[in-house]
Amino acid sequence: MNERLSKSEILRGRKLISWAFKNSKTLYSDEFVILRVCPYGERKVLFAVERKVKGAVKRNRIKRLLREFYRKNKDKFQVGIWIFIGREALLRIKSHEIHIPLIIPNKGGEG
């Protein structure tokens, strides 16, 4: 399994990002929020942090943990657009505990 996060997998473009936010289904967790848009030809991801999180060091650590979580669990995500929004609670998780069990519906289910 390839655990790399290539540049081509990163979601880019203001119009595409705003379209993805409008047409997404949301899955909630205490540590992060996942927005997904399935009807897209390839797998694209975006990593963000809630506005409530203050301090660049905290925001950067949360994004780093989200990227690590995605890289380690890439095979569980379908083709489509995935937006990960980190919350401050994610800072309590150690990097080696990043294998958070996550239930992702296969088709069209709300989370």
Steps between C-alpha positions, in 0.01 A plus 500: 500500500631843405484726807627812327293814470578633156446859392244385244278372784473843665178688420579835339298780344260739670200407282549127550546539876185712540306252282623216720387676821152561354450144370647295781373255758638541850639244744570627853753388756622661822841553344407605148226550243511323166315635200473271199387543143484172316419590138850597394735317265803476726589509869571854624555614859508829686624553856376794708465600865205661679525874550465456875852352521740782580873490443694394192680219680169337599346546155806355325512200736133425439550512123806275533297247703216510245742436213653210692154356573407522132829348380470203736132437413500599133365163386180552705402813307308471175572701190357848546571824682581476872530808721643450849439779751699454820380598845709589804415163661729339242799641687439253784573208265858380467631451148540123551130477597388635166329176397164630624225256404276685261178371348455632149174410325550328166219664302298811558449466877508797729742482790 
